[in-house]
Short mmCIF file of C-alpha atoms in Angstrom, two decimals:
data_model
loop_
_atom_site.label_atom_id
_atom_site.label_comp_id
_atom_site.label_asym_id
_atom_site.label_seq_id
_atom_site.Cartn_x
_atom_site.Cartn_y
_atom_site.Cartn_z
CA UNK A 1 13.14 -185.18 -122.88
CA UNK A 2 9.48 -185.38 -122.12
CA UNK A 3 9.34 -182.40 -119.69
CA UNK A 4 11.20 -180.29 -122.31
CA UNK A 5 8.59 -181.16 -124.89
CA UNK A 6 5.76 -180.35 -122.49
CA UNK A 7 7.26 -176.93 -121.70
CA UNK A 8 7.82 -176.30 -125.45
CA UNK A 9 4.24 -177.19 -126.14
CA UNK A 10 2.90 -174.86 -123.43
CA UNK A 11 4.93 -171.97 -124.68
CA UNK A 12 4.07 -172.72 -128.35
CA UNK A 13 0.39 -172.71 -127.28
CA UNK A 14 0.76 -169.39 -125.49
CA UNK A 15 2.49 -167.76 -128.45
CA UNK A 16 -0.29 -169.06 -130.77
CA UNK A 17 -2.95 -167.79 -128.29
CA UNK A 18 -1.33 -164.38 -128.27
CA UNK A 19 -1.04 -164.20 -132.05
CA UNK A 20 -4.72 -165.24 -132.27
CA UNK A 21 -5.72 -162.47 -129.81
CA UNK A 22 -3.70 -159.84 -131.60
CA UNK A 23 -5.29 -160.95 -134.91
CA UNK A 24 -8.85 -160.83 -133.35
CA UNK A 25 -8.24 -157.39 -131.83
CA UNK A 26 -7.11 -156.11 -135.24
CA UNK A 27 -10.27 -157.53 -136.79
CA UNK A 28 -12.40 -155.92 -134.08
CA UNK A 29 -10.71 -152.46 -134.67
CA UNK A 30 -11.19 -152.83 -138.45
CA UNK A 31 -14.92 -153.73 -138.05
CA UNK A 32 -15.45 -150.87 -135.57
CA UNK A 33 -13.92 -148.36 -138.00
CA UNK A 34 -15.96 -149.90 -140.80
CA UNK A 35 -19.30 -149.45 -138.93
CA UNK A 36 -18.33 -145.95 -137.79
CA UNK A 37 -17.82 -144.77 -141.39
CA UNK A 38 -20.39 -146.90 -143.26
CA UNK A 39 -23.56 -146.64 -141.17
CA UNK A 40 -25.74 -144.03 -139.62
CA UNK A 41 -24.64 -143.54 -135.93
CA UNK A 42 -27.07 -144.21 -133.24
CA UNK A 43 -26.76 -140.81 -131.56
CA UNK A 44 -28.97 -141.65 -128.60
CA UNK A 45 -26.81 -144.71 -127.76
CA UNK A 46 -23.57 -142.76 -128.22
CA UNK A 47 -24.71 -139.97 -125.94
CA UNK A 48 -25.94 -142.55 -123.40
CA UNK A 49 -22.51 -144.06 -123.38
CA UNK A 50 -20.83 -140.61 -123.08
CA UNK A 51 -22.92 -140.12 -120.02
CA UNK A 52 -21.84 -143.51 -118.57
CA UNK A 53 -18.20 -143.11 -119.47
CA UNK A 54 -17.80 -139.35 -118.79
CA UNK A 55 -20.37 -137.85 -116.45
CA UNK A 56 -20.53 -140.77 -114.08
CA UNK A 57 -16.66 -140.72 -113.84
CA UNK A 58 -16.52 -137.12 -112.66
CA UNK A 59 -16.66 -137.82 -108.90
CA UNK A 60 -13.92 -140.55 -108.82
CA UNK A 61 -11.82 -138.51 -111.30
CA UNK A 62 -12.28 -135.35 -109.22
CA UNK A 63 -11.17 -137.01 -105.96
CA UNK A 64 -8.18 -138.74 -107.58
CA UNK A 65 -6.96 -135.59 -109.36
CA UNK A 66 -7.54 -133.33 -106.42
CA UNK A 67 -5.54 -135.44 -103.98
CA UNK A 68 -2.83 -136.22 -106.50
CA UNK A 69 -2.36 -132.42 -107.13
CA UNK A 70 -2.34 -131.78 -103.32
CA UNK A 71 0.17 -134.52 -102.56
CA UNK A 72 2.39 -133.48 -105.43
CA UNK A 73 2.46 -129.88 -104.12
CA UNK A 74 3.16 -131.08 -100.64
CA UNK A 75 6.10 -133.44 -101.55
CA UNK A 76 7.62 -130.94 -103.92
CA UNK A 77 7.26 -128.04 -101.56
CA UNK A 78 8.79 -129.79 -98.58
CA UNK A 79 11.51 -131.37 -100.69
CA UNK A 80 12.59 -127.97 -101.98
CA UNK A 81 12.14 -126.42 -98.61
CA UNK A 82 14.59 -128.90 -97.13
CA UNK A 83 17.19 -128.33 -99.82
CA UNK A 84 16.81 -124.61 -100.58
CA UNK A 85 14.88 -123.27 -97.57
CA UNK A 86 12.14 -122.22 -99.94
CA UNK A 87 9.24 -124.10 -101.66
CA UNK A 88 10.47 -123.38 -105.24
CA UNK A 89 8.91 -124.51 -108.49
CA UNK A 90 5.80 -126.01 -106.85
CA UNK A 91 3.45 -124.72 -109.58
CA UNK A 92 5.81 -125.79 -112.41
CA UNK A 93 6.28 -129.34 -110.97
CA UNK A 94 2.63 -129.87 -110.22
CA UNK A 95 1.49 -128.48 -113.61
CA UNK A 96 4.03 -130.40 -115.67
CA UNK A 97 3.61 -133.67 -113.77
CA UNK A 98 -0.17 -133.51 -114.13
CA UNK A 99 -0.46 -132.34 -117.67
CA UNK A 100 2.21 -134.67 -119.16
CA UNK A 101 1.95 -137.84 -116.92
CA UNK A 102 -0.34 -138.06 -113.98
CA UNK A 103 -3.47 -136.48 -115.54
CA UNK A 104 -3.68 -138.88 -118.42
CA UNK A 105 -2.32 -141.95 -116.68
CA UNK A 106 -4.51 -141.59 -113.55
CA UNK A 107 -7.55 -140.79 -115.61
CA UNK A 108 -6.81 -143.78 -117.80
CA UNK A 109 -6.46 -146.02 -114.76
CA UNK A 110 -9.63 -144.75 -113.20
CA UNK A 111 -11.60 -145.16 -116.37
CA UNK A 112 -10.09 -148.68 -116.95
CA UNK A 113 -11.23 -149.60 -113.46
CA UNK A 114 -14.63 -148.07 -113.62
CA UNK A 115 -15.70 -148.03 -117.30
CA UNK A 116 -13.52 -150.90 -118.63
CA UNK A 117 -14.83 -153.28 -115.97
CA UNK A 118 -18.46 -152.22 -116.73
CA UNK A 119 -18.03 -152.58 -120.46
CA UNK A 120 -16.45 -156.06 -120.20
CA UNK A 121 -19.08 -157.25 -117.65
CA UNK A 122 -22.09 -155.89 -119.63
CA UNK A 123 -20.95 -157.26 -123.01
CA UNK A 124 -19.78 -160.47 -121.35
CA UNK A 125 -23.18 -160.97 -119.67
CA UNK A 126 -24.88 -160.34 -123.04
CA UNK A 127 -22.61 -162.86 -124.64
CA UNK A 128 -23.23 -165.67 -122.16
CA UNK A 129 -27.01 -165.07 -122.05
CA UNK A 130 -27.13 -165.23 -125.92
CA UNK A 131 -28.15 -161.57 -126.22
CA UNK A 132 -25.17 -161.01 -128.60
CA UNK A 133 -26.45 -163.92 -130.89
CA UNK A 134 -30.00 -162.36 -130.66
CA UNK A 135 -28.59 -159.10 -132.11
CA UNK A 136 -27.56 -160.95 -135.23
CA UNK A 137 -30.98 -162.57 -135.61
CA UNK A 138 -32.73 -159.18 -135.23
CA UNK A 139 -30.76 -157.52 -137.98
CA UNK A 140 -28.08 -155.74 -135.85
CA UNK A 141 -24.31 -156.24 -135.96
CA UNK A 142 -23.04 -156.41 -132.30
CA UNK A 143 -19.93 -154.46 -133.24
CA UNK A 144 -22.15 -151.66 -134.57
CA UNK A 145 -24.59 -151.71 -131.64
CA UNK A 146 -22.29 -152.49 -128.74
CA UNK A 147 -18.75 -151.47 -129.64
CA UNK A 148 -19.14 -148.38 -131.78
CA UNK A 149 -21.05 -146.23 -129.19
CA UNK A 150 -18.61 -147.21 -126.44
CA UNK A 151 -15.66 -146.60 -128.74
CA UNK A 152 -16.75 -143.09 -129.69
CA UNK A 153 -17.80 -142.26 -126.14
CA UNK A 154 -14.33 -143.24 -124.70
CA UNK A 155 -12.58 -141.44 -127.52
CA UNK A 156 -14.35 -138.14 -126.71
CA UNK A 157 -14.79 -138.46 -122.96
CA UNK A 158 -11.35 -139.77 -121.81
CA UNK A 159 -9.47 -136.76 -123.12
CA UNK A 160 -12.21 -134.43 -121.72
CA UNK A 161 -11.87 -136.19 -118.35
CA UNK A 162 -8.13 -135.79 -118.58
CA UNK A 163 -8.42 -131.99 -119.11
CA UNK A 164 -10.76 -131.87 -116.18
CA UNK A 165 -8.46 -133.94 -114.07
CA UNK A 166 -5.58 -131.60 -114.99
CA UNK A 167 -7.56 -128.57 -113.91
CA UNK A 168 -8.73 -130.08 -110.64
CA UNK A 169 -5.21 -131.41 -109.85
CA UNK A 170 -3.66 -127.99 -110.51
CA UNK A 171 -6.29 -126.41 -108.18
CA UNK A 172 -5.49 -129.07 -105.52
CA UNK A 173 -1.89 -128.19 -105.82
CA UNK A 174 -2.63 -124.49 -105.48
CA UNK A 175 -4.57 -125.02 -102.24
CA UNK A 176 -1.60 -126.85 -100.61
CA UNK A 177 1.00 -124.49 -102.14
CA UNK A 178 -0.76 -121.34 -101.08
CA UNK A 179 -2.40 -122.30 -97.73
CA UNK A 180 0.08 -124.88 -96.43
CA UNK A 181 3.40 -123.80 -97.96
CA UNK A 182 2.66 -120.09 -98.12
CA UNK A 183 3.64 -119.85 -101.82
CA UNK A 184 2.13 -116.55 -103.21
CA UNK A 185 -0.69 -117.04 -105.66
CA UNK A 186 0.85 -115.04 -108.36
CA UNK A 187 4.05 -117.15 -108.27
CA UNK A 188 2.05 -120.40 -108.40
CA UNK A 189 -0.17 -119.21 -111.31
CA UNK A 190 2.71 -117.66 -113.18
CA UNK A 191 4.56 -120.97 -113.17
CA UNK A 192 1.40 -122.74 -114.41
CA UNK A 193 0.98 -120.18 -117.16
CA UNK A 194 4.55 -120.67 -118.21
CA UNK A 195 3.79 -124.30 -119.18
CA UNK A 196 3.92 -124.67 -122.91
CA UNK A 197 0.88 -125.72 -125.00
CA UNK A 198 2.80 -128.75 -126.31
CA UNK A 199 3.07 -130.10 -122.80
CA UNK A 200 -0.69 -130.16 -122.54
CA UNK A 201 -0.95 -131.56 -126.08
CA UNK A 202 1.51 -134.32 -124.95
CA UNK A 203 -0.95 -135.48 -122.24
CA UNK A 204 -3.95 -135.23 -124.49
CA UNK A 205 -2.35 -137.47 -127.14
CA UNK A 206 -1.66 -139.97 -124.45
CA UNK A 207 -5.21 -139.82 -123.24
CA UNK A 208 -6.48 -140.66 -126.68
CA UNK A 209 -4.17 -143.67 -126.85
CA UNK A 210 -5.41 -144.86 -123.38
CA UNK A 211 -9.04 -144.41 -124.41
CA UNK A 212 -8.37 -146.73 -127.41
CA UNK A 213 -6.57 -149.29 -125.12
CA UNK A 214 -9.47 -149.35 -122.60
CA UNK A 215 -12.40 -149.55 -124.98
CA UNK A 216 -10.88 -152.14 -127.38
CA UNK A 217 -9.53 -154.36 -124.59
CA UNK A 218 -12.86 -154.27 -122.68
CA UNK A 219 -15.00 -154.81 -125.70
CA UNK A 220 -12.79 -157.56 -126.97
CA UNK A 221 -12.80 -159.45 -123.60
CA UNK A 222 -16.53 -158.95 -123.33
CA UNK A 223 -17.23 -160.37 -126.81
CA UNK A 224 -15.00 -163.39 -126.26
CA UNK A 225 -16.49 -164.28 -122.84
CA UNK A 226 -17.70 -167.86 -122.35
CA UNK A 227 -18.58 -170.00 -119.35
CA UNK A 228 -21.38 -168.29 -117.56
CA UNK A 229 -20.96 -166.07 -114.41
CA UNK A 230 -17.44 -167.31 -113.82
CA UNK A 231 -16.46 -166.36 -117.43
CA UNK A 232 -17.92 -162.89 -116.96
CA UNK A 233 -15.86 -162.37 -113.82
CA UNK A 234 -12.75 -163.60 -115.62
CA UNK A 235 -13.35 -161.34 -118.60
CA UNK A 236 -13.90 -158.38 -116.33
CA UNK A 237 -10.67 -158.91 -114.35
CA UNK A 238 -8.64 -159.58 -117.45
CA UNK A 239 -10.00 -156.43 -119.16
CA UNK A 240 -9.02 -154.33 -116.22
CA UNK A 241 -5.66 -155.84 -115.69
CA UNK A 242 -4.66 -155.75 -119.30
CA UNK A 243 -5.88 -152.11 -119.77
CA UNK A 244 -4.06 -150.87 -116.61
CA UNK A 245 -0.82 -152.69 -117.44
CA UNK A 246 -1.05 -151.58 -121.15
CA UNK A 247 -1.54 -147.98 -120.00
CA UNK A 248 1.52 -148.00 -117.74
CA UNK A 249 3.72 -149.75 -120.23
CA UNK A 250 2.67 -147.74 -123.18
CA UNK A 251 3.17 -144.47 -121.15
CA UNK A 252 6.95 -144.96 -121.35
CA UNK A 253 6.92 -145.59 -125.14
CA UNK A 254 4.51 -142.87 -125.90
CA UNK A 255 6.55 -140.45 -123.87
CA UNK A 256 9.72 -141.44 -125.68
CA UNK A 257 8.03 -141.02 -129.07
CA UNK A 258 6.33 -137.81 -128.27
CA UNK A 259 9.48 -136.31 -126.76
CA UNK A 260 11.51 -137.34 -129.81
CA UNK A 261 8.95 -135.65 -132.03
CA UNK A 262 9.30 -132.51 -130.00
CA UNK A 263 5.78 -132.64 -128.57
CA UNK A 264 6.16 -131.68 -124.96
CA UNK B 1 -36.12 -174.93 -147.31
CA UNK B 2 -33.02 -175.46 -145.18
CA UNK B 3 -30.49 -178.20 -145.99
CA UNK B 4 -27.38 -179.36 -144.12
CA UNK B 5 -24.96 -181.61 -145.95
CA UNK B 6 -22.22 -183.46 -144.13
CA UNK B 7 -21.84 -180.87 -141.33
CA UNK B 8 -19.00 -181.26 -138.93
CA UNK B 9 -18.39 -179.07 -135.84
CA UNK B 10 -15.90 -179.44 -133.11
CA UNK B 11 -15.12 -177.33 -130.03
CA UNK B 12 -11.47 -178.13 -129.22
CA UNK B 13 -11.21 -181.93 -128.82
CA UNK B 14 -14.94 -182.29 -128.46
CA UNK B 15 -16.34 -183.29 -131.95
CA UNK B 16 -20.01 -182.38 -131.59
CA UNK B 17 -21.21 -182.92 -135.12
CA UNK B 18 -19.64 -185.58 -137.32
CA UNK B 19 -21.35 -185.45 -140.71
CA UNK B 20 -24.89 -184.30 -140.08
CA UNK B 21 -27.33 -184.36 -143.00
CA UNK B 22 -30.70 -182.80 -142.52
CA UNK B 23 -33.37 -181.20 -144.59
CA UNK B 24 -36.29 -179.00 -143.45
CA UNK B 25 -39.21 -178.59 -145.85
CA UNK B 26 -41.15 -175.38 -146.24
CA UNK B 27 -44.05 -175.02 -143.86
CA UNK B 28 -43.22 -177.96 -141.56
CA UNK B 29 -42.27 -177.98 -137.95
CA UNK B 30 -39.22 -180.19 -137.38
CA UNK B 31 -38.10 -181.00 -133.87
CA UNK B 32 -34.58 -182.06 -133.19
CA UNK B 33 -34.17 -184.29 -130.26
CA UNK B 34 -31.13 -185.97 -128.66
CA UNK B 35 -29.14 -186.14 -125.40
CA UNK B 36 -27.40 -183.28 -123.80
CA UNK B 37 -24.31 -182.19 -125.64
CA UNK B 38 -25.21 -183.94 -128.87
CA UNK B 39 -25.17 -180.75 -130.85
CA UNK B 40 -28.85 -179.77 -131.16
CA UNK B 41 -28.41 -176.16 -130.29
CA UNK B 42 -25.22 -176.07 -132.33
CA UNK B 43 -27.21 -177.35 -135.30
CA UNK B 44 -29.75 -174.53 -134.97
CA UNK B 45 -26.96 -171.86 -134.68
CA UNK B 46 -25.25 -173.35 -137.75
CA UNK B 47 -28.59 -173.08 -139.71
CA UNK B 48 -28.79 -169.33 -138.98
CA UNK B 49 -25.08 -168.62 -139.51
CA UNK B 50 -24.29 -167.88 -135.85
CA UNK B 51 -21.74 -170.67 -135.96
CA UNK B 52 -19.66 -171.77 -138.96
CA UNK B 53 -19.30 -175.51 -139.65
CA UNK B 54 -15.75 -176.88 -139.74
CA UNK B 55 -16.81 -179.04 -142.76
CA UNK B 56 -19.95 -179.46 -144.76
CA UNK B 57 -22.42 -177.17 -146.44
CA UNK B 58 -25.57 -175.35 -145.29
CA UNK B 59 -28.21 -174.02 -147.68
CA UNK B 60 -31.05 -171.64 -146.97
CA UNK B 61 -33.59 -171.42 -149.79
CA UNK B 62 -30.97 -173.10 -152.06
CA UNK B 63 -28.41 -170.43 -151.21
CA UNK B 64 -25.27 -171.73 -149.65
CA UNK B 65 -24.47 -169.77 -146.46
CA UNK B 66 -21.21 -171.46 -145.55
CA UNK B 67 -18.30 -169.12 -146.14
CA UNK B 68 -20.71 -166.28 -146.94
CA UNK B 69 -19.48 -162.65 -146.36
CA UNK B 70 -20.85 -160.99 -143.25
CA UNK B 71 -23.12 -158.50 -145.19
CA UNK B 72 -24.67 -161.26 -147.34
CA UNK B 73 -25.14 -163.54 -144.29
CA UNK B 74 -26.98 -160.62 -142.52
CA UNK B 75 -29.52 -160.60 -145.37
CA UNK B 76 -30.10 -164.35 -144.95
CA UNK B 77 -30.36 -163.93 -141.14
CA UNK B 78 -33.31 -161.58 -141.70
CA UNK B 79 -35.35 -164.57 -142.76
CA UNK B 80 -35.06 -166.06 -139.22
CA UNK B 81 -36.69 -165.54 -135.89
CA UNK B 82 -34.91 -167.16 -132.97
CA UNK B 83 -36.36 -168.00 -129.61
CA UNK B 84 -33.32 -168.46 -127.41
CA UNK B 85 -33.30 -170.88 -124.49
CA UNK B 86 -33.36 -168.19 -121.85
CA UNK B 87 -35.30 -165.73 -123.95
CA UNK B 88 -32.12 -163.50 -124.43
CA UNK B 89 -34.21 -160.37 -123.87
CA UNK B 90 -32.24 -157.14 -123.75
CA UNK B 91 -32.19 -156.20 -120.04
CA UNK B 92 -31.91 -152.44 -120.58
CA UNK B 93 -34.99 -152.30 -122.87
CA UNK B 94 -38.71 -152.58 -122.03
CA UNK B 95 -40.81 -155.45 -123.41
CA UNK B 96 -42.13 -153.19 -126.15
CA UNK B 97 -38.65 -152.01 -127.19
CA UNK B 98 -37.53 -155.68 -127.18
CA UNK B 99 -40.47 -156.68 -129.44
CA UNK B 100 -39.79 -153.78 -131.82
CA UNK B 101 -36.01 -154.30 -131.94
CA UNK B 102 -36.03 -156.48 -135.06
CA UNK B 103 -38.67 -154.33 -136.74
CA UNK B 104 -36.61 -151.24 -136.14
CA UNK B 105 -33.67 -152.71 -137.97
CA UNK B 106 -35.37 -154.93 -140.56
CA UNK B 107 -38.61 -153.20 -141.33
CA UNK B 108 -38.21 -149.63 -140.31
CA UNK B 109 -41.06 -148.53 -142.64
CA UNK B 110 -43.50 -150.31 -140.21
CA UNK B 111 -42.39 -148.36 -137.15
CA UNK B 112 -45.24 -145.82 -137.69
CA UNK B 113 -47.62 -148.47 -136.35
CA UNK B 114 -45.33 -149.72 -133.56
CA UNK B 115 -48.06 -149.76 -130.93
CA UNK B 116 -50.18 -151.96 -133.08
CA UNK B 117 -47.25 -154.33 -133.76
CA UNK B 118 -46.47 -154.63 -130.09
CA UNK B 119 -50.05 -155.29 -129.17
CA UNK B 120 -50.57 -157.85 -131.99
CA UNK B 121 -47.40 -159.74 -131.18
CA UNK B 122 -47.97 -159.82 -127.45
CA UNK B 123 -51.64 -160.85 -128.17
CA UNK B 124 -50.35 -163.76 -130.26
CA UNK B 125 -48.28 -165.12 -127.40
CA UNK B 126 -51.09 -164.50 -124.92
CA UNK B 127 -49.77 -161.46 -123.12
CA UNK B 128 -51.74 -158.32 -122.22
CA UNK B 129 -50.58 -154.91 -123.66
CA UNK B 130 -49.86 -153.72 -120.04
CA UNK B 131 -46.75 -155.94 -120.15
CA UNK B 132 -45.24 -153.76 -122.79
CA UNK B 133 -43.86 -151.17 -120.29
CA UNK B 134 -42.15 -153.76 -118.06
CA UNK B 135 -38.44 -154.55 -118.05
CA UNK B 136 -37.38 -158.26 -118.49
CA UNK B 137 -36.17 -158.41 -114.90
CA UNK B 138 -39.86 -157.97 -113.91
CA UNK B 139 -41.03 -161.01 -115.86
CA UNK B 140 -41.34 -164.66 -114.91
CA UNK B 141 -39.58 -167.41 -116.79
CA UNK B 142 -42.64 -168.24 -118.88
CA UNK B 143 -43.33 -164.61 -119.66
CA UNK B 144 -39.73 -164.10 -120.76
CA UNK B 145 -40.12 -167.01 -123.26
CA UNK B 146 -43.35 -165.52 -124.48
CA UNK B 147 -41.87 -162.06 -124.97
CA UNK B 148 -38.86 -163.75 -126.75
CA UNK B 149 -41.38 -165.47 -128.97
CA UNK B 150 -43.15 -162.20 -129.65
CA UNK B 151 -39.88 -160.55 -130.50
CA UNK B 152 -38.94 -163.39 -132.83
CA UNK B 153 -42.22 -163.16 -134.85
CA UNK B 154 -42.52 -159.27 -134.89
CA UNK B 155 -40.53 -158.88 -138.04
CA UNK B 156 -42.48 -161.69 -139.80
CA UNK B 157 -39.63 -164.08 -140.41
CA UNK B 158 -39.86 -167.03 -142.89
CA UNK B 159 -38.31 -169.44 -140.42
CA UNK B 160 -38.58 -169.54 -136.74
CA UNK B 161 -36.07 -171.52 -134.57
CA UNK B 162 -36.85 -172.59 -131.02
CA UNK B 163 -34.01 -173.50 -128.69
CA UNK B 164 -35.43 -175.60 -125.80
CA UNK B 165 -38.69 -173.64 -125.70
CA UNK B 166 -40.12 -175.53 -122.62
CA UNK B 167 -36.95 -175.94 -120.59
CA UNK B 168 -37.21 -174.65 -117.12
CA UNK B 169 -40.94 -174.16 -117.24
CA UNK B 170 -43.69 -176.02 -115.20
CA UNK B 171 -45.76 -178.59 -117.09
CA UNK B 172 -48.74 -176.27 -117.57
CA UNK B 173 -46.65 -173.36 -118.80
CA UNK B 174 -44.81 -175.82 -121.08
CA UNK B 175 -48.13 -176.83 -122.59
CA UNK B 176 -49.05 -173.25 -123.03
CA UNK B 177 -45.79 -172.65 -124.97
CA UNK B 178 -46.48 -175.81 -127.10
CA UNK B 179 -49.94 -174.42 -127.93
CA UNK B 180 -48.38 -171.07 -128.88
CA UNK B 181 -45.90 -172.77 -131.17
CA UNK B 182 -48.71 -174.69 -132.92
CA UNK B 183 -50.86 -171.61 -132.99
CA UNK B 184 -48.13 -169.47 -134.54
CA UNK B 185 -47.35 -172.11 -137.22
CA UNK B 186 -51.08 -172.22 -138.19
CA UNK B 187 -51.67 -168.50 -138.17
CA UNK B 188 -48.43 -167.27 -139.70
CA UNK B 189 -47.47 -170.34 -141.83
CA UNK B 190 -43.92 -170.10 -140.78
CA UNK B 191 -41.46 -173.02 -141.17
CA UNK B 192 -40.31 -174.00 -137.65
CA UNK B 193 -37.38 -175.89 -136.21
CA UNK B 194 -37.28 -176.74 -132.51
CA UNK B 195 -34.79 -178.31 -130.30
CA UNK B 196 -35.94 -180.08 -127.18
CA UNK B 197 -35.52 -182.89 -124.71
CA UNK B 198 -39.15 -182.79 -123.88
CA UNK B 199 -40.87 -185.65 -125.81
CA UNK B 200 -44.37 -184.53 -124.89
CA UNK B 201 -43.57 -181.16 -126.50
CA UNK B 202 -41.88 -182.84 -129.46
CA UNK B 203 -44.97 -184.99 -130.19
CA UNK B 204 -47.34 -182.06 -129.90
CA UNK B 205 -45.63 -179.48 -132.03
CA UNK B 206 -43.89 -181.44 -134.74
CA UNK B 207 -44.72 -182.67 -138.27
CA UNK B 208 -41.42 -184.52 -138.19
CA UNK B 209 -38.89 -185.39 -135.43
CA UNK B 210 -35.18 -185.88 -136.13
CA UNK B 211 -32.86 -187.49 -133.60
CA UNK B 212 -29.16 -186.63 -133.48
CA UNK B 213 -26.81 -189.29 -131.93
CA UNK B 214 -23.06 -189.30 -132.02
CA UNK B 215 -22.99 -186.22 -134.21
CA UNK B 216 -25.13 -187.73 -137.01
CA UNK B 217 -28.77 -188.11 -137.76
CA UNK B 218 -29.90 -191.34 -136.03
CA UNK B 219 -33.49 -191.23 -137.20
CA UNK B 220 -36.14 -188.93 -138.82
CA UNK B 221 -39.88 -189.41 -139.11
CA UNK B 222 -43.27 -188.34 -138.10
CA UNK B 223 -44.04 -188.34 -134.41
CA UNK B 224 -45.91 -191.68 -134.75
CA UNK B 225 -43.10 -193.19 -136.74
CA UNK B 226 -40.58 -192.09 -134.06
CA UNK B 227 -42.88 -193.54 -131.34
CA UNK B 228 -42.97 -196.88 -133.14
CA UNK B 229 -39.30 -196.81 -133.98
CA UNK B 230 -37.30 -200.04 -133.41
CA UNK B 231 -34.02 -198.24 -133.51
CA UNK B 232 -32.59 -198.97 -130.04
CA UNK B 233 -31.14 -195.53 -129.64
CA UNK B 234 -34.43 -193.83 -130.45
CA UNK B 235 -36.33 -196.23 -128.32
CA UNK B 236 -34.07 -195.62 -125.35
CA UNK B 237 -34.29 -191.87 -125.69
CA UNK B 238 -38.05 -191.56 -126.13
CA UNK B 239 -38.71 -193.93 -123.25
CA UNK B 240 -36.08 -192.18 -121.09
CA UNK B 241 -34.39 -195.41 -120.09
CA UNK B 242 -30.98 -195.53 -118.53
CA UNK B 243 -30.43 -198.98 -120.09
CA UNK B 244 -29.47 -199.20 -123.72
CA UNK B 245 -26.88 -198.06 -126.23
CA UNK B 246 -26.81 -194.45 -125.14
CA UNK B 247 -24.31 -194.28 -122.26
CA UNK B 248 -24.39 -191.13 -120.10
CA UNK B 249 -21.26 -190.43 -118.13
CA UNK B 250 -22.19 -190.76 -114.43
CA UNK B 251 -19.81 -189.67 -111.70
CA UNK B 252 -19.57 -192.11 -108.78
CA UNK B 253 -19.34 -190.64 -105.25
CA UNK B 254 -18.70 -194.02 -103.50
#
């Protein structure tokens, strides 16, 4: 009987912890929206964060997107070559895969790893060194000062990075399609042009959702950090893991919802 | 005036405060002493509303802050300056930006004379104006405390709270900080509450000393009354003896 009770207690505790975390995240989102609409925005801080989130993510996003587009073209081209003796639909497959799935998901994963980790570590360090408490005593709400600029920066820059990744990926696909598989340029670009605007919109909506997942998860983990350097490490890892897993899991549900709504 | 009535605070199973009553009079410097983990810093954070008590009431200038809405609490928090244990300086900002941080938010009308404010506050804590351009990473431990103090007084608070102001400093720098605390009280007439283990510091800076033991107030009095106290808990603590009613958990390696 005793082991059963222990297991029951452990699971009860976990369910309560999860419920508490969901409640706390909801409160954080509410406070963030409150400060966005009720106070003057610190433009310098917001632009600084946009630079951190967006501009500094360009190199890693470029590499990821370029090689994803290239490998997509290579695999598609050779698969069709084997079946139909011709590399058909390379442009269409590369374009649709990138715009609807790989562009937003890979950008989300890259940003979660680079920016999400940085946000959780920076806010976590501020928490354990009492800098967050200091903000209160100096007349600043930490959500307003720390979360709002990062929230807005992610909300603007992640979709922009996604568009950029789509373009770079399509270009990468073109290089392989044209120079390796000998697909004529006009055919590749005609297939890209044939992609509907809704397909691009499908990916952009997802990228906004991923931006929200990354920034809220990372800020939340940072603000609840405790226990010194070890706690900061734990918060950073947790933020990245939860963000990445949430992006991948929500991708399916978002796709299902968007497709059922006729968006892409 | 700050008043705590029957304050309880627990962190999980650890009941830190168990009915603390304490009153701080206007203009005085009260030092809270007690062993590690007895809730001294928790008490400071409860006074300024950074932590909420599980039970009990906290009054600042006869206004109850327990259960206050965030906006109203922010107005009360403006009355406080807080010197955190490690300084809690913002790493990405220069010393001048740190000093002006509170002024920017609480007294923006004074930003026109920001250079003057920075120079005056750094001067009050014995730092030269050249320090203003440095980042916190370029400062020593003692300088960080002094900049933290300059930042805490820059917006001219009514109360200033010192969390372990001399911890981690050499004896000479500790005495410099003690002199600064006394100096600031005399020049700015601010009510001060300090938390420390350092009895030399407590005797030097305090009008009154309060000792917390087992989550409650064990004794309160002037430094000379505390020095003469026959309370065994107080006596053991101020003499730093391992023998007495206060039992510290010691791990055996034999």
